Amino acid sequence: MTSGVASIIMSKTIAEINDKIKSGKAVVVTAEEVIDIARKKGTNKAAAEIDVVTTGTFSPMCSSGVFLNIGHSKPRIKLGGGKVYLNDVPVYTGLAAVDVFLGATALPEDDPKNKIYPGEFRYGGGHVIEELVAGKDIKLVAAAYGTDCYPRKKLETWINLKNINNAILFNIRNAYQNYEVAV
């Protein structure tokens, strides 16, 4: 041992691990799982049994969100520049007449956030996105300033993926250099 770090005997090559992956026989665990395995079996036995430890991610994260085209109501309303809430979660309206963006980390205005630390953050944009994907109805409440072409100033309705024009999940960042895979 050097500096309190146990030496690990490596007996597999990357080519051998790749062959096991291709044949579907590789032992793959997450970074969380490998900790318990190493504690129970020791680092050398864990290294001998495990082929890949995943520490990366490519999925919706804090920088994710969804662009929604709600479609026109009758009479028409210009959501751009107004205020819109989906299940009481505010969405960004600085787009076109019926386009909005809901960020995964958006929180209702009455959420205590971290006023009582640590905050509970019970419901927000990510939950609304999950409910949309699950096909649930989402309450839309909008307030706008009204124009000649878009005279409506208030809208309260229910939306879901079936009754809006489109929804595009937008993932600004999903793969990180420091979220790598250990073999």
PDB file of C-alpha atoms in Angstrom:
ATOM      1  CA  MET A   1       0.000   0.000   0.000  1.00  0.00           C
ATOM      2  CA  THR A   2       1.056   3.535  -0.744  1.00  0.00           C
ATOM      3  CA  SER A   3      -0.459   6.592   0.973  1.00  0.00           C
ATOM      4  CA  GLY A   4      -3.359   4.525   2.326  1.00  0.00           C
ATOM      5  CA  VAL A   5      -4.559   3.573  -1.168  1.00  0.00           C
ATOM      6  CA  ALA A   6      -4.917  -0.150  -1.817  1.00  0.00           C
ATOM      7  CA  SER A   7      -3.298  -1.486  -4.949  1.00  0.00           C
ATOM      8  CA  ILE A   8      -5.718  -3.100  -7.345  1.00  0.00           C
ATOM      9  CA  ILE A   9      -4.630  -6.010  -9.480  1.00  0.00           C
ATOM     10  CA  MET A  10      -5.944  -5.522 -12.995  1.00  0.00           C
ATOM     11  CA  SER A  11      -6.333  -8.769 -14.870  1.00  0.00           C
ATOM     12  CA  LYS A  12      -8.527  -7.677 -17.802  1.00  0.00           C
ATOM     13  CA  THR A  13      -7.671  -5.782 -20.925  1.00  0.00           C
ATOM     14  CA  ILE A  14      -9.964  -3.271 -22.596  1.00  0.00           C
ATOM     15  CA  ALA A  15     -10.249  -5.667 -25.547  1.00  0.00           C
ATOM     16  CA  GLU A  16     -11.445  -8.439 -23.210  1.00  0.00           C
ATOM     17  CA  ILE A  17     -14.001  -6.142 -21.628  1.00  0.00           C
ATOM     18  CA  ASN A  18     -15.198  -5.004 -25.071  1.00  0.00           C
ATOM     19  CA  ASP A  19     -15.647  -8.652 -26.092  1.00  0.00           C
ATOM     20  CA  LYS A  20     -17.738  -9.273 -22.961  1.00  0.00           C
ATOM     21  CA  ILE A  21     -19.830  -6.194 -23.736  1.00  0.00           C
ATOM     22  CA  LYS A  22     -20.419  -7.365 -27.336  1.00  0.00           C
ATOM     23  CA  SER A  23     -21.432 -10.842 -26.163  1.00  0.00           C
ATOM     24  CA  GLY A  24     -23.742  -9.439 -23.488  1.00  0.00           C
ATOM     25  CA  LYS A  25     -21.735 -11.001 -20.651  1.00  0.00           C
ATOM     26  CA  ALA A  26     -20.146  -7.876 -19.162  1.00  0.00           C
ATOM     27  CA  VAL A  27     -20.875  -7.115 -15.521  1.00  0.00           C
ATOM     28  CA  VAL A  28     -21.953  -3.463 -15.433  1.00  0.00           C
ATOM     29  CA  VAL A  29     -22.743  -1.568 -12.226  1.00  0.00           C
ATOM     30  CA  THR A  30     -23.341   2.059 -11.330  1.00  0.00           C
ATOM     31  CA  ALA A  31     -20.943   4.199  -9.318  1.00  0.00           C
ATOM     32  CA  GLU A  32     -23.325   3.925  -6.362  1.00  0.00           C
ATOM     33  CA  GLU A  33     -23.488   0.125  -6.591  1.00  0.00           C
ATOM     34  CA  VAL A  34     -19.716  -0.385  -6.811  1.00  0.00           C
ATOM     35  CA  ILE A  35     -19.186   1.237  -3.407  1.00  0.00           C
ATOM     36  CA  ASP A  36     -21.214  -1.423  -1.575  1.00  0.00           C
ATOM     37  CA  ILE A  37     -19.711  -4.223  -3.654  1.00  0.00           C
ATOM     38  CA  ALA A  38     -16.165  -3.065  -2.870  1.00  0.00           C
ATOM     39  CA  ARG A  39     -17.002  -2.780   0.845  1.00  0.00           C
ATOM     40  CA  LYS A  40     -18.458  -6.303   0.941  1.00  0.00           C
ATOM     41  CA  LYS A  41     -15.949  -8.098  -1.281  1.00  0.00           C
ATOM     42  CA  GLY A  42     -12.875  -5.881  -1.181  1.00  0.00           C
ATOM     43  CA  THR A  43     -11.469  -3.835  -4.030  1.00  0.00           C
ATOM     44  CA  ASN A  44      -9.472  -6.633  -5.678  1.00  0.00           C
ATOM     45  CA  LYS A  45     -12.405  -9.065  -5.833  1.00  0.00           C
ATOM     46  CA  ALA A  46     -14.758  -6.288  -6.967  1.00  0.00           C
ATOM     47  CA  ALA A  47     -12.311  -5.309  -9.730  1.00  0.00           C
ATOM     48  CA  ALA A  48     -12.038  -8.943 -10.802  1.00  0.00           C
ATOM     49  CA  GLU A  49     -15.819  -9.446 -10.978  1.00  0.00           C
ATOM     50  CA  ILE A  50     -16.938  -6.078 -12.386  1.00  0.00           C
ATOM     51  CA  ASP A  51     -16.165  -5.103 -15.961  1.00  0.00           C
ATOM     52  CA  VAL A  52     -17.686  -1.602 -16.230  1.00  0.00           C
ATOM     53  CA  VAL A  53     -18.676   1.056 -13.702  1.00  0.00           C
ATOM     54  CA  THR A  54     -20.987   3.676 -15.170  1.00  0.00           C
ATOM     55  CA  THR A  55     -20.520   7.159 -13.814  1.00  0.00           C
ATOM     56  CA  GLY A  56     -21.918   9.056 -16.751  1.00  0.00           C
ATOM     57  CA  THR A  57     -25.333  10.310 -17.618  1.00  0.00           C
ATOM     58  CA  PHE A  58     -27.262  11.254 -20.693  1.00  0.00           C
ATOM     59  CA  SER A  59     -30.790  12.057 -19.666  1.00  0.00           C
ATOM     60  CA  PRO A  60     -32.989  14.989 -18.800  1.00  0.00           C
ATOM     61  CA  MET A  61     -31.235  17.060 -16.168  1.00  0.00           C
ATOM     62  CA  CYS A  62     -31.433  20.467 -14.515  1.00  0.00           C
ATOM     63  CA  SER A  63     -30.750  22.265 -17.789  1.00  0.00           C
ATOM     64  CA  SER A  64     -33.531  20.404 -19.611  1.00  0.00           C
ATOM     65  CA  GLY A  65     -36.863  21.836 -20.574  1.00  0.00           C
ATOM     66  CA  VAL A  66     -39.655  21.612 -23.084  1.00  0.00           C
ATOM     67  CA  PHE A  67     -40.754  23.993 -25.820  1.00  0.00           C
ATOM     68  CA  LEU A  68     -44.514  23.893 -26.245  1.00  0.00           C
ATOM     69  CA  ASN A  69     -46.632  25.260 -29.066  1.00  0.00           C
ATOM     70  CA  ILE A  70     -50.029  25.516 -27.418  1.00  0.00           C
ATOM     71  CA  GLY A  71     -51.970  26.367 -30.548  1.00  0.00           C
ATOM     72  CA  HIS A  72     -54.405  29.252 -30.945  1.00  0.00           C
ATOM     73  CA  SER A  73     -57.448  29.732 -28.776  1.00  0.00           C
ATOM     74  CA  LYS A  74     -60.663  31.424 -29.907  1.00  0.00           C
ATOM     75  CA  PRO A  75     -60.450  34.333 -29.540  1.00  0.00           C
ATOM     76  CA  ARG A  76     -56.690  34.391 -29.981  1.00  0.00           C
ATOM     77  CA  ILE A  77     -54.284  35.263 -27.183  1.00  0.00           C
ATOM     78  CA  LYS A  78     -50.663  36.385 -27.495  1.00  0.00           C
ATOM     79  CA  LEU A  79     -48.802  34.472 -24.796  1.00  0.00           C
ATOM     80  CA  GLY A  80     -45.480  36.069 -25.769  1.00  0.00           C
ATOM     81  CA  GLY A  81     -44.736  38.807 -23.265  1.00  0.00           C
ATOM     82  CA  GLY A  82     -47.516  37.705 -20.947  1.00  0.00           C
ATOM     83  CA  LYS A  83     -47.565  35.379 -17.953  1.00  0.00           C
ATOM     84  CA  VAL A  84     -48.264  31.672 -18.263  1.00  0.00           C
ATOM     85  CA  TYR A  85     -48.417  28.949 -15.633  1.00  0.00           C
ATOM     86  CA  LEU A  86     -48.625  25.206 -16.102  1.00  0.00           C
ATOM     87  CA  ASN A  87     -49.941  23.571 -12.915  1.00  0.00           C
ATOM     88  CA  ASP A  88     -48.924  26.801 -11.139  1.00  0.00           C
ATOM     89  CA  VAL A  89     -45.332  26.563 -12.438  1.00  0.00           C
ATOM     90  CA  PRO A  90     -44.274  29.683 -14.397  1.00  0.00           C
ATOM     91  CA  VAL A  91     -43.086  29.217 -17.961  1.00  0.00           C
ATOM     92  CA  TYR A  92     -40.965  31.496 -20.148  1.00  0.00           C
ATOM     93  CA  THR A  93     -43.114  33.468 -22.577  1.00  0.00           C
ATOM     94  CA  GLY A  94     -40.590  35.618 -24.431  1.00  0.00           C
ATOM     95  CA  LEU A  95     -41.235  33.741 -27.647  1.00  0.00           C
ATOM     96  CA  ALA A  96     -44.039  33.865 -30.210  1.00  0.00           C
ATOM     97  CA  ALA A  97     -47.795  34.125 -29.758  1.00  0.00           C
ATOM     98  CA  VAL A  98     -48.437  30.547 -28.625  1.00  0.00           C
ATOM     99  CA  ASP A  99     -44.944  29.237 -27.833  1.00  0.00           C
ATOM    100  CA  VAL A 100     -43.615  28.826 -24.299  1.00  0.00           C
ATOM    101  CA  PHE A 101     -40.620  27.173 -22.647  1.00  0.00           C
ATOM    102  CA  LEU A 102     -40.856  25.261 -19.380  1.00  0.00           C
ATOM    103  CA  GLY A 103     -37.562  24.659 -17.611  1.00  0.00           C
ATOM    104  CA  ALA A 104     -37.099  21.532 -15.507  1.00  0.00           C
ATOM    105  CA  THR A 105     -35.993  23.603 -12.497  1.00  0.00           C
ATOM    106  CA  ALA A 106     -38.848  26.128 -12.653  1.00  0.00           C
ATOM    107  CA  LEU A 107     -40.698  26.412  -9.339  1.00  0.00           C
ATOM    108  CA  PRO A 108     -44.133  27.736  -8.402  1.00  0.00           C
ATOM    109  CA  GLU A 109     -44.014  31.309  -7.135  1.00  0.00           C
ATOM    110  CA  ASP A 110     -45.360  30.210  -3.737  1.00  0.00           C
ATOM    111  CA  ASP A 111     -42.694  27.510  -3.265  1.00  0.00           C
ATOM    112  CA  PRO A 112     -40.650  28.287  -0.133  1.00  0.00           C
ATOM    113  CA  LYS A 113     -37.476  27.221  -1.961  1.00  0.00           C
ATOM    114  CA  ASN A 114     -34.691  27.383   0.646  1.00  0.00           C
ATOM    115  CA  LYS A 115     -36.375  29.757   3.100  1.00  0.00           C
ATOM    116  CA  ILE A 116     -36.456  26.771   5.448  1.00  0.00           C
ATOM    117  CA  TYR A 117     -33.179  25.017   4.682  1.00  0.00           C
ATOM    118  CA  PRO A 118     -32.942  22.527   3.146  1.00  0.00           C
ATOM    119  CA  GLY A 119     -35.898  23.173   0.899  1.00  0.00           C
ATOM    120  CA  GLU A 120     -38.221  20.346  -0.068  1.00  0.00           C
ATOM    121  CA  PHE A 121     -38.854  21.441  -3.673  1.00  0.00           C
ATOM    122  CA  ARG A 122     -41.932  19.203  -3.889  1.00  0.00           C
ATOM    123  CA  TYR A 123     -43.151  20.238  -7.358  1.00  0.00           C
ATOM    124  CA  GLY A 124     -41.714  22.070 -10.321  1.00  0.00           C
ATOM    125  CA  GLY A 125     -41.038  22.077 -14.030  1.00  0.00           C
ATOM    126  CA  GLY A 126     -39.567  18.578 -14.116  1.00  0.00           C
ATOM    127  CA  HIS A 127     -42.749  17.210 -12.561  1.00  0.00           C
ATOM    128  CA  VAL A 128     -44.903  19.018 -15.119  1.00  0.00           C
ATOM    129  CA  ILE A 129     -42.755  17.606 -17.944  1.00  0.00           C
ATOM    130  CA  GLU A 130     -43.071  14.109 -16.468  1.00  0.00           C
ATOM    131  CA  GLU A 131     -46.852  14.486 -16.281  1.00  0.00           C
ATOM    132  CA  LEU A 132     -47.026  15.751 -19.875  1.00  0.00           C
ATOM    133  CA  VAL A 133     -45.015  12.766 -21.095  1.00  0.00           C
ATOM    134  CA  ALA A 134     -47.313  10.458 -19.105  1.00  0.00           C
ATOM    135  CA  GLY A 135     -50.287  11.900 -21.011  1.00  0.00           C
ATOM    136  CA  LYS A 136     -51.827  13.706 -18.054  1.00  0.00           C
ATOM    137  CA  ASP A 137     -53.848  16.910 -18.314  1.00  0.00           C
ATOM    138  CA  ILE A 138     -52.010  20.069 -17.258  1.00  0.00           C
ATOM    139  CA  LYS A 139     -53.769  23.256 -16.147  1.00  0.00           C
ATOM    140  CA  LEU A 140     -52.736  26.285 -18.206  1.00  0.00           C
ATOM    141  CA  VAL A 141     -53.435  29.756 -16.838  1.00  0.00           C
ATOM    142  CA  ALA A 142     -52.392  32.739 -18.958  1.00  0.00           C
ATOM    143  CA  ALA A 143     -52.600  36.507 -18.736  1.00  0.00           C
ATOM    144  CA  ALA A 144     -51.718  38.693 -21.717  1.00  0.00           C
ATOM    145  CA  TYR A 145     -51.896  42.352 -22.682  1.00  0.00           C
ATOM    146  CA  GLY A 146     -54.138  41.929 -25.728  1.00  0.00           C
ATOM    147  CA  THR A 147     -53.715  43.377 -29.219  1.00  0.00           C
ATOM    148  CA  ASP A 148     -55.932  43.936 -32.264  1.00  0.00           C
ATOM    149  CA  CYS A 149     -54.891  40.551 -33.653  1.00  0.00           C
ATOM    150  CA  TYR A 150     -54.837  38.826 -30.267  1.00  0.00           C
ATOM    151  CA  PRO A 151     -57.689  40.389 -28.271  1.00  0.00           C
ATOM    152  CA  ARG A 152     -57.942  37.782 -25.523  1.00  0.00           C
ATOM    153  CA  LYS A 153     -56.318  38.771 -22.230  1.00  0.00           C
ATOM    154  CA  LYS A 154     -56.971  35.722 -20.058  1.00  0.00           C
ATOM    155  CA  LEU A 155     -57.024  31.996 -20.712  1.00  0.00           C
ATOM    156  CA  GLU A 156     -57.617  29.123 -18.338  1.00  0.00           C
ATOM    157  CA  THR A 157     -57.766  25.644 -19.848  1.00  0.00           C
ATOM    158  CA  TRP A 158     -56.399  22.108 -19.687  1.00  0.00           C
ATOM    159  CA  ILE A 159     -53.732  20.899 -22.107  1.00  0.00           C
ATOM    160  CA  ASN A 160     -52.028  17.599 -22.816  1.00  0.00           C
ATOM    161  CA  LEU A 161     -49.787  16.230 -25.551  1.00  0.00           C
ATOM    162  CA  LYS A 162     -52.814  15.273 -27.651  1.00  0.00           C
ATOM    163  CA  ASN A 163     -54.372  18.740 -27.829  1.00  0.00           C
ATOM    164  CA  ILE A 164     -51.355  21.014 -28.366  1.00  0.00           C
ATOM    165  CA  ASN A 165     -49.514  21.514 -31.648  1.00  0.00           C
ATOM    166  CA  ASN A 166     -46.158  20.168 -30.467  1.00  0.00           C
ATOM    167  CA  ALA A 167     -43.801  19.608 -27.580  1.00  0.00           C
ATOM    168  CA  ILE A 168     -40.050  19.427 -28.024  1.00  0.00           C
ATOM    169  CA  LEU A 169     -37.877  18.228 -25.169  1.00  0.00           C
ATOM    170  CA  PHE A 170     -34.765  20.378 -25.225  1.00  0.00           C
ATOM    171  CA  ASN A 171     -31.642  19.239 -23.415  1.00  0.00           C
ATOM    172  CA  ILE A 172     -29.104  22.027 -23.320  1.00  0.00           C
ATOM    173  CA  ARG A 173     -26.477  19.878 -21.586  1.00  0.00           C
ATOM    174  CA  ASN A 174     -26.621  16.153 -21.031  1.00  0.00           C
ATOM    175  CA  ALA A 175     -23.162  14.680 -21.353  1.00  0.00           C
ATOM    176  CA  TYR A 176     -20.354  15.977 -19.206  1.00  0.00           C
ATOM    177  CA  GLN A 177     -16.625  15.449 -19.554  1.00  0.00           C
ATOM    178  CA  ASN A 178     -16.290  14.569 -15.870  1.00  0.00           C
ATOM    179  CA  TYR A 179     -19.138  12.039 -16.043  1.00  0.00           C
ATOM    180  CA  GLU A 180     -17.112   9.265 -17.584  1.00  0.00           C
ATOM    181  CA  VAL A 181     -17.240   5.497 -17.514  1.00  0.00           C
ATOM    182  CA  ALA A 182     -14.663   3.509 -15.554  1.00  0.00           C
ATOM    183  CA  VAL A 183     -13.496   0.157 -16.905  1.00  0.00           C
TER     184      VAL A 183
END
